[in-house]
Amino acid sequence: MKRQPDRRFIRRRRLVIALLTVAMLLPVALLYWAYETDRRAADDSGRPGSWMSATAEQVADLTRVPVPTLAVDVRWGHQNGFQYDLGVLAFRLSGEQTGTFRAGLAVTDWREGPRVDPGTDDGLVHIGAPDPRSESTVTCGLFESRPPGHVTTTSVCLAPRSDGTSQIWVSAVRTP
């Protein structure tokens, strides 16, 4: 006669299997969570890669490009970095004001064509600005400033709009 396994034994064996499964999967889940948390720093955490709360004036100070008072649809962002900080601005100006704005910048060489600094396009998209990569006619210039203890490289790009305004993108990388 064949002996049937004890029900308590079967329940214990299932419990042990379940606990072993959880014990094996928990460290994997925790490592994945730690990796994702480290990779995508929360806003205002101050960790490298986090987007920080800043005013438009603070970002304008970082980029060394003042936002004109008549600018519309002004957007800005400041990303804290491990080796550099990123500041991005985007706004629109009327056609007449664009010439005055452009003349007041420290850019010596303006170029038609592709963006000067494509590495910051994701930051511009992050702040909700129109994607500069989708523009066919873009004029860009680059300048460098040296505030105490830093070197800031700023890219300014302009694109005409059908409504007579110009879209302006400013991105700056500040390194120690």
Coordinates of N, CA and C in Angstrom, one line a residue:
M1 N 0.8 -1.2 0.0 CA 0.0 0.0 0.0 C 0.9 1.3 0.0
K2 N 0.6 2.2 -0.9 CA 1.4 3.4 -1.1 C 0.9 4.4 0.0
R3 N 1.9 5.0 0.6 CA 1.6 6.0 1.7 C 1.4 7.4 1.1
Q4 N 0.4 8.1 1.5 CA 0.1 9.5 1.0 C 0.9 10.5 1.9
P5 N 1.5 11.5 1.2 CA 2.3 12.5 2.0 C 1.4 13.3 2.9
D6 N 1.9 13.7 4.0 CA 1.2 14.4 5.0 C 0.9 15.8 4.5
R7 N -0.3 16.3 4.8 CA -0.8 17.6 4.3 C 0.1 18.7 4.9
R8 N 0.4 18.6 6.1 CA 1.3 19.6 6.7 C 2.6 19.7 6.1
F9 N 3.2 18.5 5.7 CA 4.4 18.5 5.0 C 4.4 19.2 3.7
I10 N 3.3 19.0 3.0 CA 3.1 19.6 1.7 C 3.0 21.1 1.8
R11 N 2.2 21.6 2.8 CA 2.1 23.0 3.0 C 3.4 23.6 3.4
R12 N 4.2 23.0 4.3 CA 5.5 23.5 4.7 C 6.4 23.6 3.5
R13 N 6.4 22.5 2.6 CA 7.3 22.5 1.5 C 6.9 23.6 0.5
R14 N 5.6 23.9 0.3 CA 5.2 25.0 -0.5 C 5.6 26.4 0.1
L15 N 5.5 26.5 1.4 CA 5.9 27.7 2.1 C 7.4 27.9 1.9
V16 N 8.2 26.9 2.1 CA 9.6 27.0 1.9 C 10.0 27.4 0.5
I17 N 9.4 26.8 -0.5 CA 9.6 27.1 -1.9 C 9.3 28.6 -2.1
A18 N 8.1 29.0 -1.6 CA 7.7 30.4 -1.8 C 8.7 31.4 -1.1
L19 N 9.1 31.1 0.1 CA 10.1 31.9 0.8 C 11.4 32.0 0.1
L20 N 11.9 30.9 -0.4 CA 13.1 30.8 -1.2 C 13.0 31.6 -2.5
T21 N 11.9 31.6 -3.1 CA 11.7 32.3 -4.4 C 11.7 33.8 -4.1
V22 N 11.0 34.3 -3.0 CA 11.0 35.7 -2.6 C 12.4 36.1 -2.2
A23 N 13.1 35.2 -1.5 CA 14.5 35.6 -1.0 C 15.4 35.7 -2.2
M24 N 15.2 35.0 -3.3 CA 16.0 35.1 -4.5 C 15.6 36.3 -5.3
L25 N 14.3 36.7 -5.4 CA 13.9 37.8 -6.3 C 14.0 39.1 -5.6
L26 N 13.9 39.2 -4.3 CA 14.0 40.5 -3.5 C 15.3 41.2 -3.8
P27 N 16.5 40.6 -3.7 CA 17.7 41.3 -4.0 C 17.7 41.8 -5.4
V28 N 17.2 41.1 -6.4 CA 17.2 41.5 -7.8 C 16.3 42.7 -7.9
A29 N 15.2 42.7 -7.3 CA 14.2 43.8 -7.3 C 14.8 45.1 -6.7
L30 N 15.5 44.9 -5.5 CA 16.1 46.0 -4.8 C 17.3 46.6 -5.7
L31 N 18.1 45.8 -6.3 CA 19.1 46.3 -7.2 C 18.6 47.0 -8.4
Y32 N 17.5 46.5 -8.9 CA 16.9 47.3 -10.1 C 16.4 48.6 -9.6
W33 N 15.7 48.6 -8.5 CA 15.2 49.9 -7.9 C 16.3 50.9 -7.6
A34 N 17.4 50.4 -7.0 CA 18.5 51.3 -6.7 C 19.1 51.8 -8.0
Y35 N 19.2 51.0 -9.0 CA 19.8 51.4 -10.3 C 18.9 52.5 -10.9
E36 N 17.6 52.3 -11.0 CA 16.7 53.2 -11.6 C 16.7 54.5 -10.8
T37 N 16.7 54.5 -9.4 CA 16.8 55.6 -8.6 C 18.0 56.4 -8.8
D38 N 19.1 55.7 -9.0 CA 20.4 56.4 -9.2 C 20.5 57.0 -10.6
R39 N 19.9 56.3 -11.6 CA 19.9 56.8 -13.0 C 19.0 58.0 -13.2
R40 N 17.9 58.0 -12.6 CA 16.9 59.1 -12.8 C 16.8 59.8 -11.5
A41 N 17.6 60.8 -11.2 CA 17.6 61.5 -10.0 C 16.3 62.4 -9.9
A42 N 15.7 62.4 -8.8 CA 14.5 63.1 -8.6 C 14.7 64.6 -8.7
D43 N 13.7 65.4 -9.2 CA 13.9 66.8 -9.3 C 14.2 67.4 -7.9
D44 N 15.0 68.4 -7.9 CA 15.4 69.1 -6.7 C 16.1 68.3 -5.7
S45 N 16.6 67.1 -6.1 CA 17.4 66.3 -5.1 C 18.8 66.8 -5.0
G46 N 19.3 67.6 -5.9 CA 20.6 68.1 -5.8 C 21.6 67.1 -6.3
R47 N 21.2 65.9 -6.7 CA 22.1 64.9 -7.2 C 22.4 65.2 -8.7
P48 N 23.5 64.7 -9.2 CA 23.8 64.9 -10.6 C 22.7 64.3 -11.5
G49 N 22.3 65.2 -12.4 CA 21.3 64.8 -13.4 C 19.9 65.3 -13.0
S50 N 19.8 65.9 -11.8 CA 18.4 66.3 -11.3 C 18.2 67.7 -11.9
W51 N 16.9 67.9 -12.2 CA 16.5 69.3 -12.6 C 16.1 70.0 -11.4
M52 N 16.7 71.2 -11.2 CA 16.6 72.0 -10.0 C 15.6 73.1 -10.2
S53 N 14.9 73.5 -9.1 CA 14.0 74.7 -9.2 C 14.9 75.9 -9.3
A54 N 14.6 76.7 -10.3 CA 15.4 78.0 -10.5 C 14.4 79.0 -11.1
T55 N 14.7 80.2 -10.9 CA 13.9 81.3 -11.6 C 14.5 81.5 -13.0
A56 N 13.8 82.2 -13.8 CA 14.3 82.5 -15.1 C 15.5 83.4 -15.0
E57 N 15.5 84.3 -14.0 CA 16.7 85.2 -13.8 C 17.9 84.4 -13.4
Q58 N 17.8 83.4 -12.6 CA 18.9 82.6 -12.2 C 19.5 81.8 -13.4
V59 N 18.6 81.3 -14.3 CA 19.1 80.6 -15.4 C 19.7 81.5 -16.4
A60 N 19.1 82.8 -16.5 CA 19.7 83.8 -17.4 C 21.1 84.1 -16.9
D61 N 21.3 84.2 -15.6 CA 22.6 84.5 -15.0 C 23.6 83.3 -15.4
L62 N 23.1 82.1 -15.3 CA 24.0 81.0 -15.6 C 24.4 81.0 -17.1
T63 N 23.4 81.3 -18.0 CA 23.7 81.3 -19.4 C 24.4 82.5 -19.9
R64 N 24.3 83.6 -19.1 CA 24.9 84.9 -19.5 C 24.1 85.5 -20.7
V65 N 22.8 85.2 -20.7 CA 21.9 85.7 -21.8 C 20.7 86.2 -21.0
P66 N 20.5 87.6 -21.0 CA 19.3 88.1 -20.3 C 18.0 87.8 -21.2
V67 N 17.0 87.6 -20.5 CA 15.7 87.4 -21.1 C 15.0 88.7 -21.4
P68 N 14.8 89.1 -22.6 CA 14.2 90.4 -22.9 C 12.8 90.6 -22.2
T69 N 12.5 91.8 -21.8 CA 11.3 92.0 -21.1 C 10.0 91.7 -22.0
L70 N 10.2 91.9 -23.3 CA 9.0 91.7 -24.2 C 9.0 90.3 -24.7
A71 N 9.8 89.4 -24.2 CA 9.8 88.0 -24.6 C 8.5 87.3 -24.2
V72 N 8.0 86.4 -25.0 CA 6.8 85.6 -24.7 C 7.1 84.2 -24.7
D73 N 6.3 83.4 -24.1 CA 6.4 81.9 -24.0 C 7.8 81.6 -23.5
V74 N 8.2 82.2 -22.4 CA 9.5 82.0 -21.8 C 9.5 80.7 -21.0
R75 N 10.5 79.9 -21.3 CA 10.7 78.6 -20.6 C 12.1 78.5 -20.2
W76 N 12.3 77.8 -19.0 CA 13.7 77.7 -18.5 C 13.9 76.4 -17.7
G77 N 15.1 76.0 -17.6 CA 15.5 74.9 -16.7 C 16.9 74.9 -16.4
H78 N 17.2 74.3 -15.2 CA 18.6 74.2 -14.7 C 18.8 72.7 -14.3
Q79 N 19.8 72.1 -14.9 CA 20.1 70.7 -14.5 C 21.4 70.7 -13.8
N80 N 21.4 70.1 -12.6 CA 22.6 70.0 -11.8 C 23.4 68.8 -12.3
G81 N 24.6 68.9 -12.5 CA 25.4 67.9 -13.0 C 26.6 67.5 -12.2
F82 N 27.2 66.4 -12.4 CA 28.4 66.0 -11.6 C 29.6 66.8 -12.0
Q83 N 29.8 66.9 -13.3 CA 31.0 67.7 -13.8 C 30.6 69.0 -14.4
Y84 N 29.3 69.2 -14.8 CA 28.9 70.5 -15.3 C 27.4 70.7 -15.0
D85 N 27.0 71.9 -15.1 CA 25.6 72.3 -14.9 C 25.1 72.7 -16.3
L86 N 23.8 72.5 -16.5 CA 23.2 72.8 -17.8 C 22.1 73.8 -17.5
G87 N 22.1 74.9 -18.3 CA 21.0 75.9 -18.2 C 20.4 76.0 -19.6
V88 N 19.1 76.0 -19.7 CA 18.4 76.2 -20.9 C 17.3 77.2 -20.8
L89 N 17.2 78.0 -21.9 CA 16.1 79.0 -22.0 C 15.5 78.9 -23.3
A90 N 14.2 79.2 -23.5 CA 13.6 79.3 -24.8 C 12.5 80.3 -24.6
F91 N 12.4 81.2 -25.7 CA 11.4 82.2 -25.7 C 11.2 82.7 -27.1
R92 N 10.2 83.5 -27.3 CA 9.9 84.1 -28.6 C 10.0 85.6 -28.5
L93 N 10.4 86.2 -29.6 CA 10.5 87.6 -29.7 C 9.9 88.1 -31.1
S94 N 9.4 89.3 -31.1 CA 9.0 89.8 -32.4 C 10.2 90.0 -33.3
G95 N 9.9 90.2 -34.6 CA 11.0 90.3 -35.6 C 11.9 91.5 -35.3
E96 N 11.3 92.7 -34.9 CA 12.1 93.9 -34.7 C 13.0 93.7 -33.4
Q97 N 12.5 93.1 -32.4 CA 13.2 92.9 -31.2 C 14.3 91.8 -31.3
T98 N 14.2 90.9 -32.3 CA 15.2 89.9 -32.5 C 16.5 90.5 -32.9
G99 N 16.5 91.4 -33.8 CA 17.7 92.1 -34.2 C 18.5 92.8 -33.1
T100 N 17.7 93.5 -32.2 CA 18.3 94.1 -31.1 C 18.9 93.1 -30.1
F101 N 18.1 92.0 -29.9 CA 18.6 91.0 -29.0 C 19.9 90.4 -29.5
R102 N 19.9 90.0 -30.7 CA 21.0 89.4 -31.4 C 22.3 90.3 -31.3
A103 N 22.1 91.6 -31.6 CA 23.2 92.5 -31.5 C 23.8 92.7 -30.1
G104 N 23.0 92.4 -29.1 CA 23.5 92.6 -27.7 C 24.2 91.4 -27.2
L105 N 24.4 90.3 -28.0 CA 25.1 89.1 -27.5 C 26.5 89.2 -27.8
A106 N 27.3 88.4 -27.1 CA 28.8 88.4 -27.3 C 29.2 87.4 -28.4
V107 N 28.2 86.9 -29.2 CA 28.5 86.0 -30.3 C 29.2 86.8 -31.4
T108 N 30.3 86.3 -31.9 CA 31.0 86.9 -33.0 C 30.8 86.3 -34.4
D109 N 30.4 85.0 -34.3 CA 30.3 84.2 -35.6 C 28.9 83.5 -35.6
W110 N 28.0 84.0 -36.4 CA 26.7 83.3 -36.5 C 26.7 82.4 -37.7
R111 N 26.2 81.2 -37.6 CA 26.2 80.3 -38.7 C 24.8 79.8 -39.0
E112 N 24.5 79.7 -40.3 CA 23.2 79.1 -40.7 C 23.4 77.6 -40.7
G113 N 22.3 76.8 -40.4 CA 22.4 75.4 -40.6 C 22.2 74.7 -39.2
P114 N 22.9 73.5 -39.1 CA 22.6 72.7 -37.9 C 23.0 73.4 -36.6
R115 N 22.4 73.0 -35.6 CA 22.7 73.6 -34.3 C 24.1 73.4 -33.9
V116 N 24.6 74.4 -33.1 CA 26.0 74.4 -32.7 C 26.2 73.4 -31.6
D117 N 25.2 73.3 -30.7 CA 25.4 72.4 -29.5 C 24.2 71.4 -29.4
P118 N 24.2 70.3 -30.2 CA 23.1 69.4 -30.2 C 23.0 68.6 -28.9
G119 N 24.0 68.6 -28.1 CA 24.0 67.8 -26.9 C 23.0 68.3 -25.8
T120 N 22.5 69.6 -26.0 CA 21.6 70.1 -25.0 C 20.1 70.1 -25.5
D121 N 19.9 69.5 -26.7 CA 18.5 69.5 -27.2 C 17.5 68.8 -26.3
D122 N 17.9 67.8 -25.6 CA 17.0 67.1 -24.7 C 16.6 67.9 -23.6
G123 N 17.5 68.8 -23.1 CA 17.1 69.8 -22.1 C 16.1 70.8 -22.5
L124 N 16.2 71.2 -23.8 CA 15.2 72.1 -24.3 C 13.9 71.5 -24.5
V125 N 13.9 70.2 -24.9 CA 12.6 69.5 -25.0 C 12.0 69.2 -23.6
H126 N 12.9 69.0 -22.6 CA 12.5 68.8 -21.2 C 11.6 69.9 -20.7
I127 N 12.0 71.2 -21.0 CA 11.3 72.3 -20.5 C 10.1 72.7 -21.3
G128 N 9.8 71.9 -22.3 CA 8.6 72.1 -23.1 C 8.7 73.0 -24.3
A129 N 9.9 73.3 -24.6 CA 10.2 74.2 -25.7 C 10.0 73.5 -27.0
P130 N 9.8 74.1 -28.1 CA 9.7 73.4 -29.4 C 11.1 72.8 -29.7
D131 N 11.0 71.6 -30.3 CA 12.2 70.9 -30.5 C 13.1 71.6 -31.6
P132 N 14.3 72.0 -31.3 CA 15.1 72.7 -32.3 C 15.5 71.8 -33.4
R133 N 15.5 70.5 -33.2 CA 16.0 69.6 -34.3 C 15.0 69.5 -35.4
S134 N 13.7 70.0 -35.2 CA 12.7 69.9 -36.2 C 12.7 71.1 -37.1
E135 N 13.5 72.1 -36.8 CA 13.6 73.3 -37.6 C 14.5 73.2 -38.9
S136 N 14.0 73.8 -39.9 CA 14.8 73.7 -41.2 C 15.7 74.9 -41.3
T137 N 15.3 76.0 -40.8 CA 16.1 77.3 -40.9 C 16.5 77.7 -39.5
V138 N 17.8 77.5 -39.2 CA 18.2 77.9 -37.8 C 19.5 78.6 -38.0
T139 N 19.7 79.7 -37.2 CA 20.9 80.5 -37.2 C 21.5 80.3 -35.8
C140 N 22.7 79.9 -35.6 CA 23.3 79.7 -34.3 C 24.6 80.4 -34.1
G141 N 24.9 80.7 -32.9 CA 26.1 81.3 -32.5 C 26.5 80.8 -31.1
L142 N 27.8 80.9 -30.9 CA 28.4 80.3 -29.6 C 29.3 81.4 -29.0
F143 N 29.3 81.5 -27.7 CA 30.3 82.3 -27.0 C 30.6 81.7 -25.7
E144 N 31.8 82.2 -25.1 CA 32.3 81.6 -23.9 C 32.4 82.8 -22.9
S145 N 32.1 82.5 -21.6 CA 32.3 83.5 -20.6 C 33.0 82.8 -19.4
R146 N 33.7 83.6 -18.6 CA 34.5 83.1 -17.5 C 34.2 83.8 -16.2
P147 N 33.0 83.4 -15.7 CA 32.7 84.0 -14.3 C 33.7 83.3 -13.3
P148 N 33.9 84.0 -12.2 CA 34.9 83.4 -11.2 C 34.7 81.9 -10.9
G149 N 35.7 81.1 -11.2 CA 35.7 79.7 -10.8 C 35.0 78.8 -11.9
H150 N 34.5 79.4 -13.0 CA 33.8 78.6 -13.9 C 34.1 79.0 -15.4
V151 N 33.8 78.1 -16.3 CA 33.8 78.5 -17.7 C 32.4 78.1 -18.2
T152 N 31.8 79.1 -18.8 CA 30.4 78.8 -19.3 C 30.4 79.0 -20.9
T153 N 30.0 77.9 -21.5 CA 29.9 77.9 -23.0 C 28.4 78.0 -23.3
T154 N 28.0 79.1 -24.1 CA 26.6 79.3 -24.3 C 26.4 79.2 -25.8
S155 N 25.3 78.6 -26.2 CA 24.9 78.4 -27.6 C 23.5 79.2 -27.7
V156 N 23.4 80.0 -28.7 CA 22.1 80.7 -28.9 C 21.7 80.4 -30.4
C157 N 20.5 80.0 -30.5 CA 20.0 79.6 -31.8 C 18.6 80.4 -32.0
L158 N 18.4 80.8 -33.3 CA 17.2 81.5 -33.6 C 16.6 80.9 -34.9
A159 N 15.3 80.9 -34.9 CA 14.5 80.4 -36.1 C 13.3 81.2 -36.3
P160 N 13.1 81.7 -37.5 CA 11.9 82.5 -37.8 C 10.7 81.7 -37.8
R161 N 9.6 82.3 -37.3 CA 8.3 81.6 -37.3 C 7.4 82.3 -38.3
S162 N 6.4 81.6 -38.7 CA 5.4 82.1 -39.8 C 4.6 83.3 -39.3
D163 N 4.5 83.5 -38.0 CA 3.7 84.6 -37.4 C 4.5 85.9 -37.3
G164 N 5.8 85.9 -37.8 CA 6.6 87.1 -37.7 C 7.5 87.1 -36.5
T165 N 7.4 86.2 -35.6 CA 8.2 86.1 -34.4 C 9.4 85.2 -34.7
S166 N 10.3 85.2 -33.8 CA 11.5 84.3 -33.9 C 11.5 83.5 -32.6
Q167 N 11.7 82.2 -32.8 CA 11.9 81.3 -31.6 C 13.4 81.3 -31.3
I168 N 13.7 81.5 -30.0 CA 15.1 81.5 -29.6 C 15.3 80.5 -28.5
W169 N 16.4 79.7 -28.7 CA 16.9 78.7 -27.8 C 18.2 79.1 -27.3
V170 N 18.4 79.0 -26.0 CA 19.7 79.3 -25.3 C 20.0 78.1 -24.5
S171 N 21.2 77.6 -24.6 CA 21.7 76.5 -23.8 C 23.1 76.8 -23.4
A172 N 23.4 76.6 -22.1 CA 24.7 76.8 -21.6 C 25.2 75.7 -20.7
V173 N 26.5 75.4 -20.9 CA 27.1 74.4 -20.0 C 28.2 75.1 -19.2
R174 N 28.0 75.0 -17.9 CA 29.0 75.6 -17.0 C 29.9 74.5 -16.4
T175 N 31.2 74.6 -16.6 CA 32.1 73.6 -16.0 C 33.0 74.3 -15.0
P176 N 33.5 73.5 -14.1 CA 34.4 74.1 -13.1 C 35.7 74.5 -13.7

